[in-house]
Amino acid sequence: MELLVGIAVVAAIVAVPAFVLWRVMRGRRDLGTSPAERATFETLHTASLAGPPLRAGLTADGAERASRHLRRLLGSPALAITDGERLLVYDGEGEHHAEEAFEHARATLQDGRTQVLSVSCDLLECPVRQAVVVPLTTDDRVVGALAAYGQHASAGLVRAAQEVAGWVDSQLELAELDRSRTLLMEAEVRALRAQISPHFIYNSLTTIASFVRTDPERARELLLEFADFTRYSFRRHGEFTTLAEELRSIDRYLILERARFGDQLQVTLRIAPEVLPVAVPFLCLQPLVENAVRHGLESKDGVGRIAIMAEDAGAECRISVEDDGLGMDPDRLRRILAGEIAPAGGVGLANVDERLRQVYGDEYGLVVETGRGAGTKVNVRLPKYHPGVSAR
């Protein structure tokens, strides 16, 4: 009965973070010392230990690190976890049954039903006589199986195995969400590259070609800047970079644009050295600068000015990209950021805004000040430190 109470608690705390459980465990002396209370807190603590390894998905390493804690939740002498193709781990007594474990799971993997099996063994002292095999599922797909072994397949063990398997399913679902988020961010970076590249590459190469005969050395320098810029923009590793690297790439971009616009483009940079090491999402600022050049200044008569500023604001880094160009209708901008309309020839303000919100939360989206004929100022706030954000 105590086992079932513990398992029911596990099912009810699927989404509770491990650090919360740890804090609960620290205070358990103040919350009572009855057997039921101790069983509850022990179950919470054990679940908190089993959860993190499974957040990487159904892998051999994760299953091995979680298996001891899962077996403790079940109170069974042995436990096995498989994916759809092989045994990932066998933990506990009766290790000579490990080679049979995947075969025990085969029927459950095929039909997704809980199975109760008899396990033959010639060793009298072996505690493995029966197995309860339950499916592990993600998005209604059977992705593996969990087998609890013991002397008897009681109704309590069957129910407990199903509850634990359900809890494991929730961890695997969270792992899928993490992977989906990573894939989405990678797709958004690819979309930004696709938006930035054709227009910029064409103009840059045209500008470089114009210097080939008149100023070969200048053409060579610009070609090297272009190579460094594209190498950074099309790199394949890392979702994040440092503000210093992002600004270095922006500087190369502006060198190429100044070669095209000449004295018509004037740029002011004011960067606090303290914020240069801050980790930022890859390609989160360069699109803002390109947007200022293309939509703020390209169609403007006379000199166009861009100011890029980054300042230290305690726990945050505050960045702004401002131009004195044509500006934009505020209602149209709102609809672009909301994804209601796509900007003609846009460079991805909505894309950058969405990425910032996904990484840091809604309070860290873009704040844009603009109006027709009034120029545009894009403000970005970034926390200096944020869980899961680091430049690698």
Tab-separated table of C-alpha atoms in Angstrom:
chain	number	residue	atom	x	y	z
A	1	MET	CA	0.000	0.000	0.000
A	2	GLU	CA	2.836	2.376	0.871
A	3	LEU	CA	4.357	1.697	-2.568
A	4	LEU	CA	1.118	2.712	-4.329
A	5	VAL	CA	0.877	5.897	-2.290
A	6	GLY	CA	4.395	6.791	-3.377
A	7	ILE	CA	3.730	6.038	-7.047
A	8	ALA	CA	0.559	8.123	-7.032
A	9	VAL	CA	2.607	11.028	-5.744
A	10	VAL	CA	5.063	10.578	-8.634
A	11	ALA	CA	2.246	10.791	-11.167
A	12	ALA	CA	1.035	14.020	-9.605
A	13	ILE	CA	4.366	15.863	-9.726
A	14	VAL	CA	5.448	15.304	-13.300
A	15	ALA	CA	6.295	18.937	-13.912
A	16	VAL	CA	7.806	19.828	-10.523
A	17	PRO	CA	11.456	20.945	-10.964
A	18	ALA	CA	14.158	18.973	-9.189
A	19	PHE	CA	15.404	21.939	-7.205
A	20	VAL	CA	11.941	22.423	-5.698
A	21	LEU	CA	11.894	18.801	-4.625
A	22	TRP	CA	15.342	19.189	-3.114
A	23	ARG	CA	14.158	22.140	-1.074
A	24	VAL	CA	11.137	20.125	0.050
A	25	MET	CA	13.424	17.317	1.145
A	26	ARG	CA	15.563	19.721	3.155
A	27	GLY	CA	12.506	20.785	5.106
A	28	ARG	CA	10.962	17.376	5.654
A	29	ARG	CA	11.806	17.304	9.372
A	30	ASP	CA	9.482	20.247	9.806
A	31	LEU	CA	6.670	18.618	7.839
A	32	GLY	CA	6.166	15.551	9.962
A	33	THR	CA	7.728	12.173	10.599
A	34	SER	CA	4.866	9.714	10.118
A	35	PRO	CA	5.552	6.680	7.866
A	36	ALA	CA	3.216	8.045	5.177
A	37	GLU	CA	4.961	11.417	5.161
A	38	ARG	CA	8.408	9.820	5.000
A	39	ALA	CA	7.282	7.607	2.112
A	40	THR	CA	5.934	10.635	0.266
A	41	PHE	CA	9.116	12.648	0.625
A	42	GLU	CA	11.337	9.713	-0.252
A	43	THR	CA	9.283	9.197	-3.401
A	44	LEU	CA	9.558	12.888	-4.328
A	45	HIS	CA	13.301	12.833	-3.825
A	46	THR	CA	13.779	9.631	-5.818
A	47	ALA	CA	11.672	11.008	-8.673
A	48	SER	CA	13.740	14.198	-8.690
A	49	LEU	CA	16.894	12.099	-9.152
A	50	ALA	CA	15.443	9.967	-11.954
A	51	GLY	CA	14.059	12.861	-13.986
A	52	PRO	CA	17.118	14.775	-15.311
A	53	PRO	CA	18.797	11.797	-17.079
A	54	LEU	CA	15.585	11.141	-19.010
A	55	ARG	CA	15.342	14.736	-20.228
A	56	ALA	CA	17.941	13.857	-22.867
A	57	GLY	CA	15.524	11.313	-24.343
A	58	LEU	CA	15.466	7.535	-24.336
A	59	THR	CA	19.190	6.858	-24.544
A	60	ALA	CA	21.401	4.143	-23.086
A	61	ASP	CA	23.241	6.626	-20.871
A	62	GLY	CA	20.056	8.272	-19.596
A	63	ALA	CA	18.330	4.931	-18.984
A	64	GLU	CA	21.337	3.607	-17.080
A	65	ARG	CA	21.520	6.660	-14.815
A	66	ALA	CA	17.773	6.665	-14.151
A	67	SER	CA	17.245	2.916	-13.747
A	68	ARG	CA	18.441	2.587	-10.145
A	69	HIS	CA	16.059	5.343	-9.025
A	70	LEU	CA	13.152	3.922	-11.017
A	71	ARG	CA	13.746	0.486	-9.542
A	72	ARG	CA	13.704	2.056	-6.082
A	73	LEU	CA	10.344	3.670	-6.877
A	74	LEU	CA	8.953	0.280	-7.860
A	75	GLY	CA	10.573	-1.634	-5.027
A	76	SER	CA	11.381	-4.459	-7.448
A	77	PRO	CA	14.556	-6.575	-7.394
A	78	ALA	CA	15.291	-5.894	-11.079
A	79	LEU	CA	14.270	-3.548	-13.860
A	80	ALA	CA	14.940	-3.333	-17.591
A	81	ILE	CA	14.445	-0.496	-20.099
A	82	THR	CA	14.472	-0.930	-23.861
A	83	ASP	CA	13.989	1.327	-26.840
A	84	GLY	CA	12.318	0.003	-29.974
A	85	GLU	CA	15.365	-1.945	-31.114
A	86	ARG	CA	17.516	-3.037	-28.168
A	87	LEU	CA	17.970	-3.365	-24.434
A	88	LEU	CA	19.237	-0.112	-22.952
A	89	VAL	CA	19.788	-1.221	-19.359
A	90	TYR	CA	19.165	-4.112	-16.992
A	91	ASP	CA	19.539	-3.066	-13.370
A	92	GLY	CA	19.342	-5.227	-10.247
A	93	GLU	CA	19.471	-8.907	-9.350
A	94	GLY	CA	19.333	-11.800	-11.765
A	95	GLU	CA	21.652	-10.241	-14.341
A	96	HIS	CA	21.722	-13.526	-16.243
A	97	HIS	CA	18.211	-12.590	-17.407
A	98	ALA	CA	19.476	-9.450	-19.138
A	99	GLU	CA	19.968	-11.251	-22.439
A	100	GLU	CA	16.282	-12.236	-22.386
A	101	ALA	CA	14.962	-8.783	-21.453
A	102	PHE	CA	14.434	-7.458	-24.964
A	103	GLU	CA	12.586	-10.627	-25.909
A	104	HIS	CA	10.355	-10.129	-22.866
A	105	ALA	CA	9.516	-6.648	-24.193
A	106	ARG	CA	8.908	-7.618	-27.813
A	107	ALA	CA	5.129	-8.169	-27.591
A	108	THR	CA	4.631	-4.896	-25.695
A	109	LEU	CA	6.687	-3.013	-28.287
A	110	GLN	CA	4.489	-4.438	-31.033
A	111	ASP	CA	1.010	-3.919	-29.604
A	112	GLY	CA	1.558	-1.289	-26.897
A	113	ARG	CA	-0.124	-3.363	-24.169
A	114	THR	CA	1.005	-4.217	-20.668
A	115	GLN	CA	2.188	-7.823	-20.450
A	116	VAL	CA	2.627	-10.126	-17.432
A	117	LEU	CA	5.146	-12.890	-18.148
A	118	SER	CA	6.554	-15.894	-16.347
A	119	VAL	CA	10.347	-16.052	-16.337
A	120	SER	CA	11.923	-19.485	-16.111
A	121	CYS	CA	15.088	-19.830	-14.036
A	122	ASP	CA	17.023	-22.828	-12.708
A	123	LEU	CA	18.604	-20.888	-9.824
A	124	LEU	CA	16.570	-21.337	-6.665
A	125	GLU	CA	17.950	-18.157	-5.058
A	126	CYS	CA	17.073	-15.953	-8.064
A	127	PRO	CA	14.248	-13.505	-7.202
A	128	VAL	CA	13.210	-13.078	-10.839
A	129	ARG	CA	10.187	-15.267	-11.548
A	130	GLN	CA	7.742	-12.930	-13.232
A	131	ALA	CA	7.903	-9.711	-15.243
A	132	VAL	CA	5.496	-6.838	-15.734
A	133	VAL	CA	6.268	-5.149	-19.061
A	134	VAL	CA	4.669	-1.767	-19.827
A	135	PRO	CA	5.069	0.432	-22.908
A	136	LEU	CA	6.892	3.764	-22.997
A	137	THR	CA	5.217	6.199	-25.363
A	138	THR	CA	5.838	9.609	-26.917
A	139	ASP	CA	3.183	11.354	-29.026
A	140	ASP	CA	1.083	8.173	-28.857
A	141	ARG	CA	3.947	6.163	-30.351
A	142	VAL	CA	5.518	3.220	-28.531
A	143	VAL	CA	9.197	4.100	-28.286
A	144	GLY	CA	10.322	1.548	-25.716
A	145	ALA	CA	9.354	-0.617	-22.777
A	146	LEU	CA	9.920	-0.822	-19.037
A	147	ALA	CA	10.011	-4.239	-17.363
A	148	ALA	CA	9.729	-4.710	-13.596
A	149	TYR	CA	10.877	-8.117	-12.344
A	150	GLY	CA	9.986	-9.865	-9.100
A	151	GLN	CA	8.835	-13.058	-7.391
A	152	HIS	CA	5.193	-12.299	-8.114
A	153	ALA	CA	3.406	-9.982	-10.563
A	154	SER	CA	0.919	-8.625	-8.058
A	155	ALA	CA	-1.796	-6.156	-8.981
A	156	GLY	CA	0.152	-3.573	-6.979
A	157	LEU	CA	3.307	-4.102	-9.037
A	158	VAL	CA	1.349	-3.891	-12.298
A	159	ARG	CA	-0.242	-0.625	-11.278
A	160	ALA	CA	3.025	0.765	-9.947
A	161	ALA	CA	4.866	-0.142	-13.173
A	162	GLN	CA	2.186	1.610	-15.226
A	163	GLU	CA	2.377	4.734	-13.070
A	164	VAL	CA	6.171	4.869	-13.281
A	165	ALA	CA	6.049	4.288	-17.047
A	166	GLY	CA	3.572	7.174	-17.341
A	167	TRP	CA	5.959	9.394	-15.424
A	168	VAL	CA	8.846	8.330	-17.686
A	169	ASP	CA	6.627	9.137	-20.693
A	170	SER	CA	6.213	12.693	-19.407
A	171	GLN	CA	9.993	13.126	-19.155
A	172	LEU	CA	10.414	11.838	-22.704
A	173	GLU	CA	7.722	14.267	-23.892
A	174	LEU	CA	9.668	17.107	-22.299
A	175	ALA	CA	12.811	15.879	-24.056
A	176	GLU	CA	10.917	15.979	-27.369
A	177	LEU	CA	9.812	19.541	-26.647
A	178	ASP	CA	13.418	20.534	-25.943
A	179	ARG	CA	14.522	19.002	-29.235
A	180	SER	CA	11.675	20.696	-31.090
A	181	ARG	CA	12.657	24.039	-29.621
A	182	THR	CA	16.258	23.553	-30.727
A	183	LEU	CA	15.180	22.553	-34.230
A	184	LEU	CA	12.848	25.551	-34.414
A	185	MET	CA	15.602	27.947	-33.446
A	186	GLU	CA	17.926	26.389	-36.018
A	187	ALA	CA	15.215	26.744	-38.657
A	188	GLU	CA	14.733	30.392	-37.730
A	189	VAL	CA	18.463	31.052	-38.078
A	190	ARG	CA	18.381	29.410	-41.500
A	191	ALA	CA	15.425	31.617	-42.409
A	192	LEU	CA	17.377	34.690	-41.365
A	193	ARG	CA	20.318	33.610	-43.490
A	194	ALA	CA	18.036	33.099	-46.455
A	195	GLN	CA	16.546	36.580	-45.990
A	196	ILE	CA	19.845	38.364	-45.477
A	197	SER	CA	22.061	36.641	-47.974
A	198	PRO	CA	20.709	37.146	-51.535
A	199	HIS	CA	20.278	40.924	-51.365
A	200	PHE	CA	23.492	41.549	-49.457
A	201	ILE	CA	25.644	39.135	-51.456
A	202	TYR	CA	24.530	40.629	-54.765
A	203	ASN	CA	25.217	44.215	-53.677
A	204	SER	CA	28.538	43.351	-52.027
A	205	LEU	CA	29.893	41.479	-55.028
A	206	THR	CA	28.744	44.261	-57.352
A	207	THR	CA	30.566	46.820	-55.195
A	208	ILE	CA	33.725	44.708	-55.035
A	209	ALA	CA	33.648	44.222	-58.817
A	210	SER	CA	33.508	47.988	-59.307
A	211	PHE	CA	36.887	48.339	-57.553
A	212	VAL	CA	38.664	45.511	-59.378
A	213	ARG	CA	40.105	47.746	-62.112
A	214	THR	CA	40.139	51.143	-60.427
A	215	ASP	CA	41.520	50.069	-57.016
A	216	PRO	CA	42.606	46.385	-56.927
A	217	GLU	CA	43.955	46.622	-53.371
A	218	ARG	CA	40.660	48.021	-52.134
A	219	ALA	CA	38.810	45.226	-53.960
A	220	ARG	CA	41.077	42.658	-52.282
A	221	GLU	CA	40.430	44.112	-48.809
A	222	LEU	CA	36.673	44.147	-49.379
A	223	LEU	CA	36.720	40.591	-50.668
A	224	LEU	CA	38.465	39.451	-47.461
A	225	GLU	CA	35.885	41.301	-45.358
A	226	PHE	CA	33.122	39.671	-47.389
A	227	ALA	CA	34.673	36.220	-46.871
A	228	ASP	CA	34.931	36.749	-43.093
A	229	PHE	CA	31.359	38.020	-42.902
A	230	THR	CA	29.873	35.101	-44.827
A	231	ARG	CA	31.994	32.598	-42.896
A	232	TYR	CA	30.482	33.892	-39.638
A	233	SER	CA	26.920	34.124	-41.002
A	234	PHE	CA	26.901	30.588	-42.388
A	235	ARG	CA	28.692	28.824	-39.544
A	236	ARG	CA	26.935	25.669	-38.377
A	237	HIS	CA	27.843	25.398	-34.708
A	238	GLY	CA	26.231	27.049	-31.720
A	239	GLU	CA	22.916	28.818	-31.147
A	240	PHE	CA	24.682	31.591	-29.262
A	241	THR	CA	27.705	33.795	-29.714
A	242	THR	CA	29.263	36.683	-27.786
A	243	LEU	CA	28.227	40.273	-28.278
A	244	ALA	CA	31.827	40.963	-29.317
A	245	GLU	CA	31.594	38.412	-32.167
A	246	GLU	CA	28.198	39.725	-33.280
A	247	LEU	CA	29.534	43.294	-33.350
A	248	ARG	CA	32.629	42.207	-35.235
A	249	SER	CA	30.415	40.673	-37.912
A	250	ILE	CA	28.307	43.865	-38.009
A	251	ASP	CA	31.473	45.920	-38.486
A	252	ARG	CA	32.404	43.803	-41.534
A	253	TYR	CA	28.893	44.249	-42.898
A	254	LEU	CA	29.105	48.027	-42.482
A	255	ILE	CA	32.541	48.182	-44.122
A	256	LEU	CA	30.999	46.587	-47.209
A	257	GLU	CA	27.967	48.875	-47.108
A	258	ARG	CA	30.103	52.001	-46.677
A	259	ALA	CA	32.055	50.928	-49.736
A	260	ARG	CA	28.743	51.011	-51.603
A	261	PHE	CA	27.259	54.191	-50.121
A	262	GLY	CA	30.482	56.135	-49.522
A	263	ASP	CA	30.068	59.240	-47.367
A	264	GLN	CA	26.291	58.910	-47.620
A	265	LEU	CA	26.390	56.359	-44.769
A	266	GLN	CA	27.717	57.484	-41.397
A	267	VAL	CA	27.951	55.112	-38.452
A	268	THR	CA	28.435	55.817	-34.742
A	269	LEU	CA	29.269	53.037	-32.287
A	270	ARG	CA	29.276	53.396	-28.512
A	271	ILE	CA	29.961	50.072	-26.830
A	272	ALA	CA	30.685	49.492	-23.143
A	273	PRO	CA	33.599	47.025	-22.806
A	274	GLU	CA	31.864	45.300	-19.868
A	275	VAL	CA	29.146	43.825	-22.099
A	276	LEU	CA	31.358	42.423	-24.872
A	277	PRO	CA	31.534	38.892	-23.322
A	278	VAL	CA	27.727	38.649	-22.908
A	279	ALA	CA	26.232	35.645	-24.728
A	280	VAL	CA	23.579	36.574	-27.311
A	281	PRO	CA	21.529	34.546	-29.807
A	282	PHE	CA	23.424	34.080	-33.050
A	283	LEU	CA	22.477	36.673	-35.707
A	284	CYS	CA	20.167	38.604	-33.382
A	285	LEU	CA	21.668	42.063	-34.043
A	286	GLN	CA	23.000	41.985	-37.600
A	287	PRO	CA	19.456	41.834	-39.078
A	288	LEU	CA	18.557	44.986	-37.103
A	289	VAL	CA	21.502	46.855	-38.625
A	290	GLU	CA	20.722	45.572	-42.109
A	291	ASN	CA	17.118	46.622	-41.616
A	292	ALA	CA	18.312	50.135	-40.695
A	293	VAL	CA	20.449	50.331	-43.856
A	294	ARG	CA	17.932	48.863	-46.287
A	295	HIS	CA	14.660	50.309	-45.048
A	296	GLY	CA	15.932	53.381	-43.256
A	297	LEU	CA	18.579	54.763	-45.574
A	298	GLU	CA	18.585	53.161	-49.024
A	299	SER	CA	15.663	55.249	-50.270
A	300	LYS	CA	16.568	58.388	-48.342
A	301	ASP	CA	18.106	61.446	-50.017
A	302	GLY	CA	21.318	62.771	-48.553
A	303	VAL	CA	23.378	61.436	-45.672
A	304	GLY	CA	22.018	58.585	-43.586
A	305	ARG	CA	23.140	57.992	-40.008
A	306	ILE	CA	23.129	54.850	-37.897
A	307	ALA	CA	23.979	54.717	-34.183
A	308	ILE	CA	24.703	51.394	-32.465
A	309	MET	CA	24.947	51.457	-28.687
A	310	ALA	CA	25.446	48.777	-26.045
A	311	GLU	CA	25.561	49.631	-22.354
A	312	ASP	CA	25.916	47.884	-19.033
A	313	ALA	CA	22.694	48.012	-17.004
A	314	GLY	CA	23.404	45.922	-13.917
A	315	ALA	CA	22.049	42.428	-14.532
A	316	GLU	CA	21.181	43.342	-18.115
A	317	CYS	CA	22.817	44.486	-21.308
A	318	ARG	CA	20.910	47.164	-23.243
A	319	ILE	CA	21.456	47.556	-26.966
A	320	SER	CA	19.940	49.955	-29.464
A	321	VAL	CA	20.186	50.345	-33.242
A	322	GLU	CA	18.932	53.741	-34.420
A	323	ASP	CA	18.692	55.323	-37.869
A	324	ASP	CA	17.407	58.671	-39.143
A	325	GLY	CA	15.811	57.124	-42.216
A	326	LEU	CA	12.268	57.019	-43.528
A	327	GLY	CA	10.729	55.275	-40.545
A	328	MET	CA	7.571	53.178	-40.691
A	329	ASP	CA	3.888	53.348	-39.881
A	330	PRO	CA	3.630	52.093	-36.260
A	331	ASP	CA	0.507	50.039	-36.956
A	332	ARG	CA	2.201	48.282	-39.868
A	333	LEU	CA	5.206	47.552	-37.648
A	334	ARG	CA	2.936	46.096	-34.968
A	335	ARG	CA	1.342	43.777	-37.509
A	336	ILE	CA	4.772	42.685	-38.800
A	337	LEU	CA	5.996	41.835	-35.284
A	338	ALA	CA	2.739	39.989	-34.606
A	339	GLY	CA	3.299	37.901	-37.746
A	340	GLU	CA	0.078	39.174	-39.335
A	341	ILE	CA	1.842	40.451	-42.469
A	342	ALA	CA	5.223	39.812	-44.052
A	343	PRO	CA	7.381	42.870	-44.732
A	344	ALA	CA	8.217	43.360	-48.414
A	345	GLY	CA	11.869	42.434	-48.723
A	346	GLY	CA	12.061	42.288	-44.940
A	347	VAL	CA	15.177	41.251	-43.081
A	348	GLY	CA	13.505	39.510	-40.170
A	349	LEU	CA	12.511	41.879	-37.347
A	350	ALA	CA	9.678	39.503	-36.461
A	351	ASN	CA	12.093	36.569	-36.600
A	352	VAL	CA	14.542	38.231	-34.197
A	353	ASP	CA	11.713	39.312	-31.879
A	354	GLU	CA	10.349	35.749	-31.711
A	355	ARG	CA	13.773	34.225	-31.037
A	356	LEU	CA	14.453	36.645	-28.184
A	357	ARG	CA	11.087	35.845	-26.606
A	358	GLN	CA	11.652	32.106	-26.936
A	359	VAL	CA	15.062	32.274	-25.273
A	360	TYR	CA	14.501	34.870	-22.556
A	361	GLY	CA	10.724	35.276	-22.170
A	362	ASP	CA	8.159	37.755	-23.488
A	363	GLU	CA	9.543	40.659	-21.486
A	364	TYR	CA	12.703	40.567	-23.623
A	365	GLY	CA	11.168	41.097	-27.068
A	366	LEU	CA	12.102	43.997	-29.332
A	367	VAL	CA	10.886	47.498	-28.443
A	368	VAL	CA	10.712	49.667	-31.564
A	369	GLU	CA	10.243	53.436	-31.707
A	370	THR	CA	9.305	54.671	-35.182
A	371	GLY	CA	7.011	56.839	-37.263
A	372	ARG	CA	6.762	57.964	-40.868
A	373	GLY	CA	9.682	60.295	-41.571
A	374	ALA	CA	10.904	59.993	-37.983
A	375	GLY	CA	13.518	57.244	-38.347
A	376	THR	CA	13.576	54.019	-36.338
A	377	LYS	CA	15.128	52.963	-33.049
A	378	VAL	CA	15.156	49.299	-32.082
A	379	ASN	CA	15.847	48.552	-28.418
A	380	VAL	CA	17.022	45.188	-27.119
A	381	ARG	CA	17.360	44.114	-23.488
A	382	LEU	CA	19.313	40.945	-22.703
A	383	PRO	CA	20.104	39.382	-19.330
A	384	LYS	CA	23.844	38.991	-18.858
A	385	TYR	CA	23.302	35.478	-17.523
A	386	HIS	CA	20.447	33.151	-18.365
A	387	PRO	CA	20.031	29.373	-17.853
A	388	GLY	CA	20.933	27.441	-20.988
A	389	VAL	CA	22.526	30.458	-22.716
A	390	SER	CA	26.269	30.326	-23.269
A	391	ALA	CA	28.555	31.101	-26.194
A	392	ARG	CA	30.278	27.900	-27.295
